[in-house]
mmCIF file of C-alpha atoms and ligand atoms in Angstrom:
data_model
loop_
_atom_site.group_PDB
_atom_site.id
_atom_site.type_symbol
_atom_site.label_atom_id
_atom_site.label_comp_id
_atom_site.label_asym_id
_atom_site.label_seq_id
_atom_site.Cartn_x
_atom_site.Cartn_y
_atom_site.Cartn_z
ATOM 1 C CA UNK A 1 72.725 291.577 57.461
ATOM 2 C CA UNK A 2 75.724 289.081 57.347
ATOM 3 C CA UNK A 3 77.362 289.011 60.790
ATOM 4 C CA UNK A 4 80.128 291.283 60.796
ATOM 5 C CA UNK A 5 82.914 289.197 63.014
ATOM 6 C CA UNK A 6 83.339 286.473 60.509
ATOM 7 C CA UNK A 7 85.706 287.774 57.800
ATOM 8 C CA UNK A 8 87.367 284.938 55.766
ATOM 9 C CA UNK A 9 91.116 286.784 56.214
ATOM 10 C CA UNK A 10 92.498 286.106 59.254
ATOM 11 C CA UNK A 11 96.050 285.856 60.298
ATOM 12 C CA UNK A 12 97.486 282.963 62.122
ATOM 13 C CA UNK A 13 98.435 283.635 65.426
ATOM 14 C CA UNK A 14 102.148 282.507 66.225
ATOM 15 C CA UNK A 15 103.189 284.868 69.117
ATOM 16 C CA UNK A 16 101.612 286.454 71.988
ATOM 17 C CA UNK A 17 102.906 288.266 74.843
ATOM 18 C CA UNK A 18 102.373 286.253 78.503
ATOM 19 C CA UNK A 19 100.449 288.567 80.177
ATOM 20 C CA UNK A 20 98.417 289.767 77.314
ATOM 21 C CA UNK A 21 99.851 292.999 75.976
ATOM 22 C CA UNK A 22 100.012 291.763 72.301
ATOM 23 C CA UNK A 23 99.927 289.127 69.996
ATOM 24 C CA UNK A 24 101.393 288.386 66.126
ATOM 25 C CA UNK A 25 99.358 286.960 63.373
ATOM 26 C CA UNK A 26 101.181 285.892 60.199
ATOM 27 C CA UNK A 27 99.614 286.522 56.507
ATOM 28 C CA UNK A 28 102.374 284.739 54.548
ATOM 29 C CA UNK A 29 104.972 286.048 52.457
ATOM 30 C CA UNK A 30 106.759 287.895 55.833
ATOM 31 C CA UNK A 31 103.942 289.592 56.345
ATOM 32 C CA UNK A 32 103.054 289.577 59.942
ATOM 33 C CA UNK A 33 100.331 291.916 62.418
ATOM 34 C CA UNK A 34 101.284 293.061 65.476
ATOM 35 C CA UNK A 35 98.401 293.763 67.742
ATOM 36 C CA UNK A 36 98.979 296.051 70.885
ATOM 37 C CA UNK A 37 95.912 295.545 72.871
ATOM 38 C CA UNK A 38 96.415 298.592 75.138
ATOM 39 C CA UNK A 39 94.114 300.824 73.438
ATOM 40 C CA UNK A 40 93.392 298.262 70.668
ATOM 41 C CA UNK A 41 95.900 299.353 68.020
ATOM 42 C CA UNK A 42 97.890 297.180 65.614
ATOM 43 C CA UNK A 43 100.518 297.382 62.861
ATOM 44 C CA UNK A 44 101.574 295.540 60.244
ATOM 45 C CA UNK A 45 105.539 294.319 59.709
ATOM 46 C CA UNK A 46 107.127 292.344 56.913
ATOM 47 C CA UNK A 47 110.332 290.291 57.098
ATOM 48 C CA UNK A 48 112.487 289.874 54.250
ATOM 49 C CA UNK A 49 115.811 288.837 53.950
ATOM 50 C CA UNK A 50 117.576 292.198 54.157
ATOM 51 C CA UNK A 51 115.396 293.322 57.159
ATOM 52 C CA UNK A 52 112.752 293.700 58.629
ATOM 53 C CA UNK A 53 110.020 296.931 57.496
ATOM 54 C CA UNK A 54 107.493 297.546 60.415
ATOM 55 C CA UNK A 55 105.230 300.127 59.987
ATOM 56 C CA UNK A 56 103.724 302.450 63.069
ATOM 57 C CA UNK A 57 105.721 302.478 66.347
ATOM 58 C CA UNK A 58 102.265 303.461 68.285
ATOM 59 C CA UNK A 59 103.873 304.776 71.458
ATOM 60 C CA UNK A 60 107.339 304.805 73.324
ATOM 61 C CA UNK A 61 105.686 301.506 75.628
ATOM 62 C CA UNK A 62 104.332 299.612 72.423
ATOM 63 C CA UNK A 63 107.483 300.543 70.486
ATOM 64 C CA UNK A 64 109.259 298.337 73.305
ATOM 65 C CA UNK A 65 107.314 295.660 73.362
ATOM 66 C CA UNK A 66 107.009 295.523 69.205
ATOM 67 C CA UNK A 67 110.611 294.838 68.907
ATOM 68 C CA UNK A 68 110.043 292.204 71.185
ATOM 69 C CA UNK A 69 107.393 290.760 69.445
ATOM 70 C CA UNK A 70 109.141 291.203 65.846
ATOM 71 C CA UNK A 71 112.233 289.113 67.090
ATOM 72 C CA UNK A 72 109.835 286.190 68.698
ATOM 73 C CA UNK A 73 108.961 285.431 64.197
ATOM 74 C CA UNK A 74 112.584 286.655 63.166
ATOM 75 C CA UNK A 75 116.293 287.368 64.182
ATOM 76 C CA UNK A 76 116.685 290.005 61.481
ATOM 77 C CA UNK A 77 116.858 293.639 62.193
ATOM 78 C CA UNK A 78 114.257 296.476 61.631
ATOM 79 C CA UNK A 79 115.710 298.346 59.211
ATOM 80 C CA UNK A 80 112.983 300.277 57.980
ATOM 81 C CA UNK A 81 110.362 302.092 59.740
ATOM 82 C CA UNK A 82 106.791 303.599 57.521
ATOM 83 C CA UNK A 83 104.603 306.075 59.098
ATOM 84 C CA UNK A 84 100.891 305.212 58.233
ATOM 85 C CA UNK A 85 100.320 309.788 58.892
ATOM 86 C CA UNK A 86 101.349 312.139 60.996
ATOM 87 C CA UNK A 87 98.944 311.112 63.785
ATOM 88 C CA UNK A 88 101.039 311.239 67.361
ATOM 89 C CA UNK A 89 98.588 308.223 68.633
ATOM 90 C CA UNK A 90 100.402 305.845 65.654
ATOM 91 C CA UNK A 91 103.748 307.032 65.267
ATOM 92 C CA UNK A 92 105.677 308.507 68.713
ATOM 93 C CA UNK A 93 108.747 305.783 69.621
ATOM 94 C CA UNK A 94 110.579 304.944 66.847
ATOM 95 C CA UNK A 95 113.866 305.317 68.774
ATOM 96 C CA UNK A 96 113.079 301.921 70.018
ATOM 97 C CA UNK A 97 113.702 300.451 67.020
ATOM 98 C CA UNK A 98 117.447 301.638 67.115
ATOM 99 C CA UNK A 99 119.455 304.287 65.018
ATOM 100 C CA UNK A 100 120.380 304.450 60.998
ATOM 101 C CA UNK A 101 116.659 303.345 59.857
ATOM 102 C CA UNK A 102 115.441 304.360 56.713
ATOM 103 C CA UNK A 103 112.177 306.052 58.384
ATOM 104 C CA UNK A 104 109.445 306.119 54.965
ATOM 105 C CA UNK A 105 106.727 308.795 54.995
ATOM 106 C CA UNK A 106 104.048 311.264 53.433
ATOM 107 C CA UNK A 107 106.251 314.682 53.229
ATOM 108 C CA UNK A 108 103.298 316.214 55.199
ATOM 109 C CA UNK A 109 104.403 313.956 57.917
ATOM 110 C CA UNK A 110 108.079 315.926 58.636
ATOM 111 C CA UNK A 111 106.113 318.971 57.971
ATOM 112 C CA UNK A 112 103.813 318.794 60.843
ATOM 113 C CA UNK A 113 106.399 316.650 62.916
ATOM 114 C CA UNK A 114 109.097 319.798 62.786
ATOM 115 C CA UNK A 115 106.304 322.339 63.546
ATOM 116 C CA UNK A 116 104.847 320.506 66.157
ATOM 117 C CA UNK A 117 108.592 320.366 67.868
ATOM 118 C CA UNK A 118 107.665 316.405 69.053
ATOM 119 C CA UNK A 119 111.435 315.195 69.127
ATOM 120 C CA UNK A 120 109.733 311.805 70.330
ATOM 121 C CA UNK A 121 108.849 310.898 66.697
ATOM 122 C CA UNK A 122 111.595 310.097 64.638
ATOM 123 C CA UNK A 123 111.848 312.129 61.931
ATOM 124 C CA UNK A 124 111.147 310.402 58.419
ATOM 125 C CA UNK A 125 113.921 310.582 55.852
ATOM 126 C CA UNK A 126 112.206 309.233 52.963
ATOM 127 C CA UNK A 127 109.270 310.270 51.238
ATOM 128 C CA UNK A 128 106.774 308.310 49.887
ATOM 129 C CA UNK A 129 104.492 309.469 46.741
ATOM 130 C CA UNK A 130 101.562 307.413 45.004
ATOM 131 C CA UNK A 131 103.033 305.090 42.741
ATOM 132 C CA UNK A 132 106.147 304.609 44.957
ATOM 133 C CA UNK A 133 106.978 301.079 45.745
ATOM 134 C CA UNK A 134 108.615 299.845 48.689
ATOM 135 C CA UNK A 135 110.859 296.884 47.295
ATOM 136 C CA UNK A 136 112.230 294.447 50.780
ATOM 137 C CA UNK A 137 113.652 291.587 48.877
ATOM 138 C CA UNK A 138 111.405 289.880 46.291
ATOM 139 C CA UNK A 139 107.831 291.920 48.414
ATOM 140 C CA UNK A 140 106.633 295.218 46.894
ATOM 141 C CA UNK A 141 104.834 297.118 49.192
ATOM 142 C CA UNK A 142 102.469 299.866 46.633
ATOM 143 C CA UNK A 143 101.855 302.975 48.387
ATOM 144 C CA UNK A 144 99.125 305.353 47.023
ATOM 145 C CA UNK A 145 98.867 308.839 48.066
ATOM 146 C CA UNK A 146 95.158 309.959 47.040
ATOM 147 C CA UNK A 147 95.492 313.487 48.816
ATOM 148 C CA UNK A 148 94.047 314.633 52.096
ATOM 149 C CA UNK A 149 91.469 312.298 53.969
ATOM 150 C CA UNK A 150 91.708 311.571 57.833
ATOM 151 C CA UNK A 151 94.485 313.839 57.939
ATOM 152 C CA UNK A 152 96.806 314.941 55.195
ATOM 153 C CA UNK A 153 99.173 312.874 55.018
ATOM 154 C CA UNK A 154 97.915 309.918 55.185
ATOM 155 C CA UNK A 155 99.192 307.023 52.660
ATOM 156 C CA UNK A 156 97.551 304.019 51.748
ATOM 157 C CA UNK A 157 99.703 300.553 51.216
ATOM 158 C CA UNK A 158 99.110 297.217 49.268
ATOM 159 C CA UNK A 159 101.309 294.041 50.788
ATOM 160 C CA UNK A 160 101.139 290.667 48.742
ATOM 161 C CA UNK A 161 99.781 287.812 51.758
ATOM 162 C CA UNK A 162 99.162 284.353 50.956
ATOM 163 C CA UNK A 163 96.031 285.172 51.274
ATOM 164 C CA UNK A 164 95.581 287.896 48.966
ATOM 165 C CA UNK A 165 96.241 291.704 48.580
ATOM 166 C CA UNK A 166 96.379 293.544 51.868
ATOM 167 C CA UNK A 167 95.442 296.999 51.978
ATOM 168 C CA UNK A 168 96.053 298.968 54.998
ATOM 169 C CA UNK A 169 94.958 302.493 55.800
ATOM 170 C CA UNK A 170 95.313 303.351 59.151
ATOM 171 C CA UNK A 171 92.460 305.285 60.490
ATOM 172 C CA UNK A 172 90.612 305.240 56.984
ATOM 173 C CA UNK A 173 88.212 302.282 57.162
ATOM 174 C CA UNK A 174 88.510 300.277 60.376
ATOM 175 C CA UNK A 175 86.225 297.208 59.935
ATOM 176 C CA UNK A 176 83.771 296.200 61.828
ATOM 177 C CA UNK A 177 83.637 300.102 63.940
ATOM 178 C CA UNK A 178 81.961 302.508 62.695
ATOM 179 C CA UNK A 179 83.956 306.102 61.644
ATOM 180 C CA UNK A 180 85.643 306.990 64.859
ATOM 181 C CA UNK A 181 83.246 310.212 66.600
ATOM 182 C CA UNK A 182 83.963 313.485 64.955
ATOM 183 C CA UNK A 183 86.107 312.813 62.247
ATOM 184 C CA UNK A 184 88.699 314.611 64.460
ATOM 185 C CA UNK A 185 91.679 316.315 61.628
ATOM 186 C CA UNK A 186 89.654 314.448 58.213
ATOM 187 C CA UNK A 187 89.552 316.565 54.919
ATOM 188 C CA UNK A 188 85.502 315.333 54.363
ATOM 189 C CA UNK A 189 85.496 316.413 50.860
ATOM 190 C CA UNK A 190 89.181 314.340 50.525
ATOM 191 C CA UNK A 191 87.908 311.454 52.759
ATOM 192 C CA UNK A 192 85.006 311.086 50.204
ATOM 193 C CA UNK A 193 87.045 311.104 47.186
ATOM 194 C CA UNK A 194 90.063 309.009 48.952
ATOM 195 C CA UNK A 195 87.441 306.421 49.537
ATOM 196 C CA UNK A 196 86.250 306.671 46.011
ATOM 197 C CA UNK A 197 89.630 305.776 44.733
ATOM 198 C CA UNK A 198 90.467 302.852 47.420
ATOM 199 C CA UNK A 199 87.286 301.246 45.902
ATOM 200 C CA UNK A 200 88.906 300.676 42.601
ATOM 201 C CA UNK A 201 92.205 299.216 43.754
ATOM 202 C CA UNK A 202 93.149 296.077 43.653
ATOM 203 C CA UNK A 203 92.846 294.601 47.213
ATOM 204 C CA UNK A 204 91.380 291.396 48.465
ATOM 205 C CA UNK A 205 90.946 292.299 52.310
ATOM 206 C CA UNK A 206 91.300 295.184 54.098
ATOM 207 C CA UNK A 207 93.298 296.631 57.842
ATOM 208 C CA UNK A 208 92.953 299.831 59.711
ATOM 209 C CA UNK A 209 95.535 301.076 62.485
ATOM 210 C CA UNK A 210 92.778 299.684 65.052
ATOM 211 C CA UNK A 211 90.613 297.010 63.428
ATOM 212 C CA UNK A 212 90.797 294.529 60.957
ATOM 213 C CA UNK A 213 91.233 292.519 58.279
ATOM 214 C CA UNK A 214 87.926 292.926 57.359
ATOM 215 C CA UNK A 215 86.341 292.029 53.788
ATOM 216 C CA UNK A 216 87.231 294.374 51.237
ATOM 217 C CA UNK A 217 83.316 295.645 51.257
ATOM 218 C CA UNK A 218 84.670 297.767 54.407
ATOM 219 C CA UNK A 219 86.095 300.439 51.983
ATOM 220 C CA UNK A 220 82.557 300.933 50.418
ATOM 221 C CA UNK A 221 80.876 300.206 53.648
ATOM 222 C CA UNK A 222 82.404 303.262 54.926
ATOM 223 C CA UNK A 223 81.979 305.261 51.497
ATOM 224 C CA UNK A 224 78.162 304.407 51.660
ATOM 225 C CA UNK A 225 78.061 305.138 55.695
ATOM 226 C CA UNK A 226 79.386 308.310 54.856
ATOM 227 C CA UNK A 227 77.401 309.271 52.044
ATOM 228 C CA UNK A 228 74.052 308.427 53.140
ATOM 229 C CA UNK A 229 74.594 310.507 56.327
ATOM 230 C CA UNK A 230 75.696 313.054 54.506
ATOM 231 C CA UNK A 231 72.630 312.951 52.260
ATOM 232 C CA UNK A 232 70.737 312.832 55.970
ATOM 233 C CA UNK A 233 72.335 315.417 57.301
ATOM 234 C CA UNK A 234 71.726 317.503 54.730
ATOM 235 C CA UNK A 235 68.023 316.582 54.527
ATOM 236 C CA UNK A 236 67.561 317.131 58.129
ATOM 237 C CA UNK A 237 69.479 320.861 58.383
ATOM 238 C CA UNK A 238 67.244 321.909 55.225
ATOM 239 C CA UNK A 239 64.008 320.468 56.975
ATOM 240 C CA UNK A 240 64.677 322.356 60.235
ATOM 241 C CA UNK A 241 65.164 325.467 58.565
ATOM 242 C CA UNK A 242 68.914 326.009 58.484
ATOM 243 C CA UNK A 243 70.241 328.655 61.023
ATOM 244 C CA UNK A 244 67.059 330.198 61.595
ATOM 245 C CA UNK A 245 65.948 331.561 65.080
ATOM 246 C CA UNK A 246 63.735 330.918 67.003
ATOM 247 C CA UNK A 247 61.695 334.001 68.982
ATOM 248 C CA UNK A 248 63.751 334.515 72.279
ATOM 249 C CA UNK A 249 66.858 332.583 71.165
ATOM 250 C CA UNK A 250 70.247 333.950 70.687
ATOM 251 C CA UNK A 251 73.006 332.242 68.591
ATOM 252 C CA UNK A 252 73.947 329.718 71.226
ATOM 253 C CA UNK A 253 70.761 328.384 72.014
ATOM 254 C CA UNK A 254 69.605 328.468 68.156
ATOM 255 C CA UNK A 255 73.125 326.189 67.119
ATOM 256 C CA UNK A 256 72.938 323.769 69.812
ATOM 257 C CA UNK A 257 69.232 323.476 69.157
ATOM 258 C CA UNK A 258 69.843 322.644 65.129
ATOM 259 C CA UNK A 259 73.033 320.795 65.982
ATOM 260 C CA UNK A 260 71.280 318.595 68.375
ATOM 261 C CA UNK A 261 68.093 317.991 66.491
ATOM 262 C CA UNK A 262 69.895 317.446 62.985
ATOM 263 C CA UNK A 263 72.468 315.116 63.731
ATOM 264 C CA UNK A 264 70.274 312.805 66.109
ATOM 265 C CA UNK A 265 67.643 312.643 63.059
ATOM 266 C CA UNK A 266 70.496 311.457 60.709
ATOM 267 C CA UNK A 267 71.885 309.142 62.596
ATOM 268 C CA UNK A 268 68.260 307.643 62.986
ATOM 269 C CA UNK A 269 68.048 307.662 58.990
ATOM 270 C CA UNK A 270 70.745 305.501 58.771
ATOM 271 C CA UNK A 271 70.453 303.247 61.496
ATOM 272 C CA UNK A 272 68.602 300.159 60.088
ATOM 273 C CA UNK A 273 71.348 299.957 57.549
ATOM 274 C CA UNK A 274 74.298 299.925 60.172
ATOM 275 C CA UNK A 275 73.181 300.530 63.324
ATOM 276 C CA UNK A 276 74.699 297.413 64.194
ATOM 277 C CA UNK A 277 78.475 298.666 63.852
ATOM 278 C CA UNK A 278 80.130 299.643 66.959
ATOM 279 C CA UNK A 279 80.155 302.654 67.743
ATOM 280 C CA UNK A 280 77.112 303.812 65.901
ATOM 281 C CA UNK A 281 75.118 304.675 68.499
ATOM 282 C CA UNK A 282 77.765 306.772 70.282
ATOM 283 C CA UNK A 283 79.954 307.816 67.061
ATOM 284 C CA UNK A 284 76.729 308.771 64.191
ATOM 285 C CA UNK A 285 75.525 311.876 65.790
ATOM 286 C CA UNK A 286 79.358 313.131 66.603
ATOM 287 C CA UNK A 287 79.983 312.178 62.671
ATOM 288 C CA UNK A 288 76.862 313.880 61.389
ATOM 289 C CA UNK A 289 77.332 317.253 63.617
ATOM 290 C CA UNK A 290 81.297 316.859 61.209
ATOM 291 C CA UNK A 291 79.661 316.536 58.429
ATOM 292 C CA UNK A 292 76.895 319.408 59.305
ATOM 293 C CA UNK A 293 79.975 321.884 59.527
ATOM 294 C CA UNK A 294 81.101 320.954 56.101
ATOM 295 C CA UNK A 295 77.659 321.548 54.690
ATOM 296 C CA UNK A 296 77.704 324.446 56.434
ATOM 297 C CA UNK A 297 81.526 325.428 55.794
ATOM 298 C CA UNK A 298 82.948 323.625 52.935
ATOM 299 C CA UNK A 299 84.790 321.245 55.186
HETATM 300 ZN ZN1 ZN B 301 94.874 309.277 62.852
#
């Protein structure tokens, strides 16, 4: 297999912070990555001439330190903030950006904000739908809402670059990792079916909320990680019999027993065809024993 680390799409780095904590990469057309390294996270911002959008804060500390790194490419104010979901990990300190932003979200995202109580997110007041389009001077950004995947209300956006369409889904495909452990919030059914639809739009390379750009074959990468160990999975639970008992074991001792056996054989299944992503080794199991429950559950 092609080495993964070479993708084509790369930003250009023109600011970094001195002791490390981030860096910006420009795309063209105001488009711009910040990169917080603490916890390897990044973010995507565009300038245009009536301000400055920036999507995920990340944290009250990275918040800080992205305003920073925003006015090191541009003098103009963020004006607009866009939450990438309703994750706390991506979207807590958007007070550092200042008051009176337009704050762009999925509905969901308010939703579970207020009933949550978390006054350290700001609270979006805008939502965003599929089809709606973000317009900052002459740059559309397309947002496409394809229903519940990693969590639900997650939103995926298109940004022109000079080097092609940019889609960014934060959490959905990260290149070059592998699907992050248990699938920890994700809709499976609605991560399957998201993924079917970000096949067929038009992108040229593609960014996570951790990873990336990678080569737009990340999106059906991770649809065809996903459904061959869910094909593997399945195989496996059927060939060991389902939930059934062994003489002299009680509930506990029969699930861990079929959880542990199942998900180690799928992961095995799949591993000559990506067992050279990071993560796999740690992450497959964890992902097949997510998937097992929604074979087992429905979700
Ligand atoms: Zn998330």
């Amino acid at each position: 297999m092609v080495s993964e680390s070479h993708c084509q799409f790369h930003g250009l780095n023109v600011a970094q912070h001195a002791a490390g904590a981030w860096q910006v990469e420009s795309f063209g057309r105001g488009v711009y990555l910040f990169r917080w390294h603490k916890g390897f996270y990044l973010s995507p911002f565009l300038v245009a001439t009536d301000g400055v959008t920036a999507f995920d804060p990340i944290s009250a500390a990275a918040a800080v330190e992205y305003r920073a790194a925003i006015a090191t490419v541009t003098d103009r104010p963020v004006t607009r903030l866009v939450y990438s979901h309703d994750h706390r990990d991506h979207i807590v300190g958007g007070a550092a950006f200042g008051q009176d932003l337009e704050v762009c979200a999925h509905p969901g995202v308010a939703e579970r904000v207020l009933r949550r109580g978390h006054d350290d997110i700001v609270m979006p007041n805008v939502s965003l739908g599929d089809g709606t389009v973000i317009a900052a001077d002459s740059a559309h950004i397309e947002v496409h809402d394809f229903g519940p995947n990693h969590s639900d209300s997650n939103l995926l956006f298109v940004l022109p670059t000079d080097q092609g369409r940019m889609l960014v889904w934060v959490d959905g495909v990260e290149p070059d990792v592998a699907p992050y452990r248990n699938l920890p919030d994700t809709d499976f059914a609605g991560y399957l079916h998201s993924l079917d639809r970000a096949v067929r739009l038009k992108f040229d390379f593609v960014v996570g909320g951790h990873t990336g750009p990678g080569e737009r074959r990340w999106v059906e990468d991770y649809r065809d990680y996903l459904l061959r160990l869910r094909d593997a999975t399945d195989a496996a639970y059927r060939a060991s019999g389902e939930q059934t008992p062994r003489a002299g074991e009680d509930g506990v001792a029969m699930t861990e027993r079929v959880r542990t056996e199942v998900t180690a054989t799928a992961a095995r299944a799949i591993r000559d065809r990506f067992g050279h992503w990071a993560g796999f080794e740690q992450w497959a199991p964890m992902t097949a024993d997510r998937i097992l429950s929604f074979i087992i559950t429905g979700n």
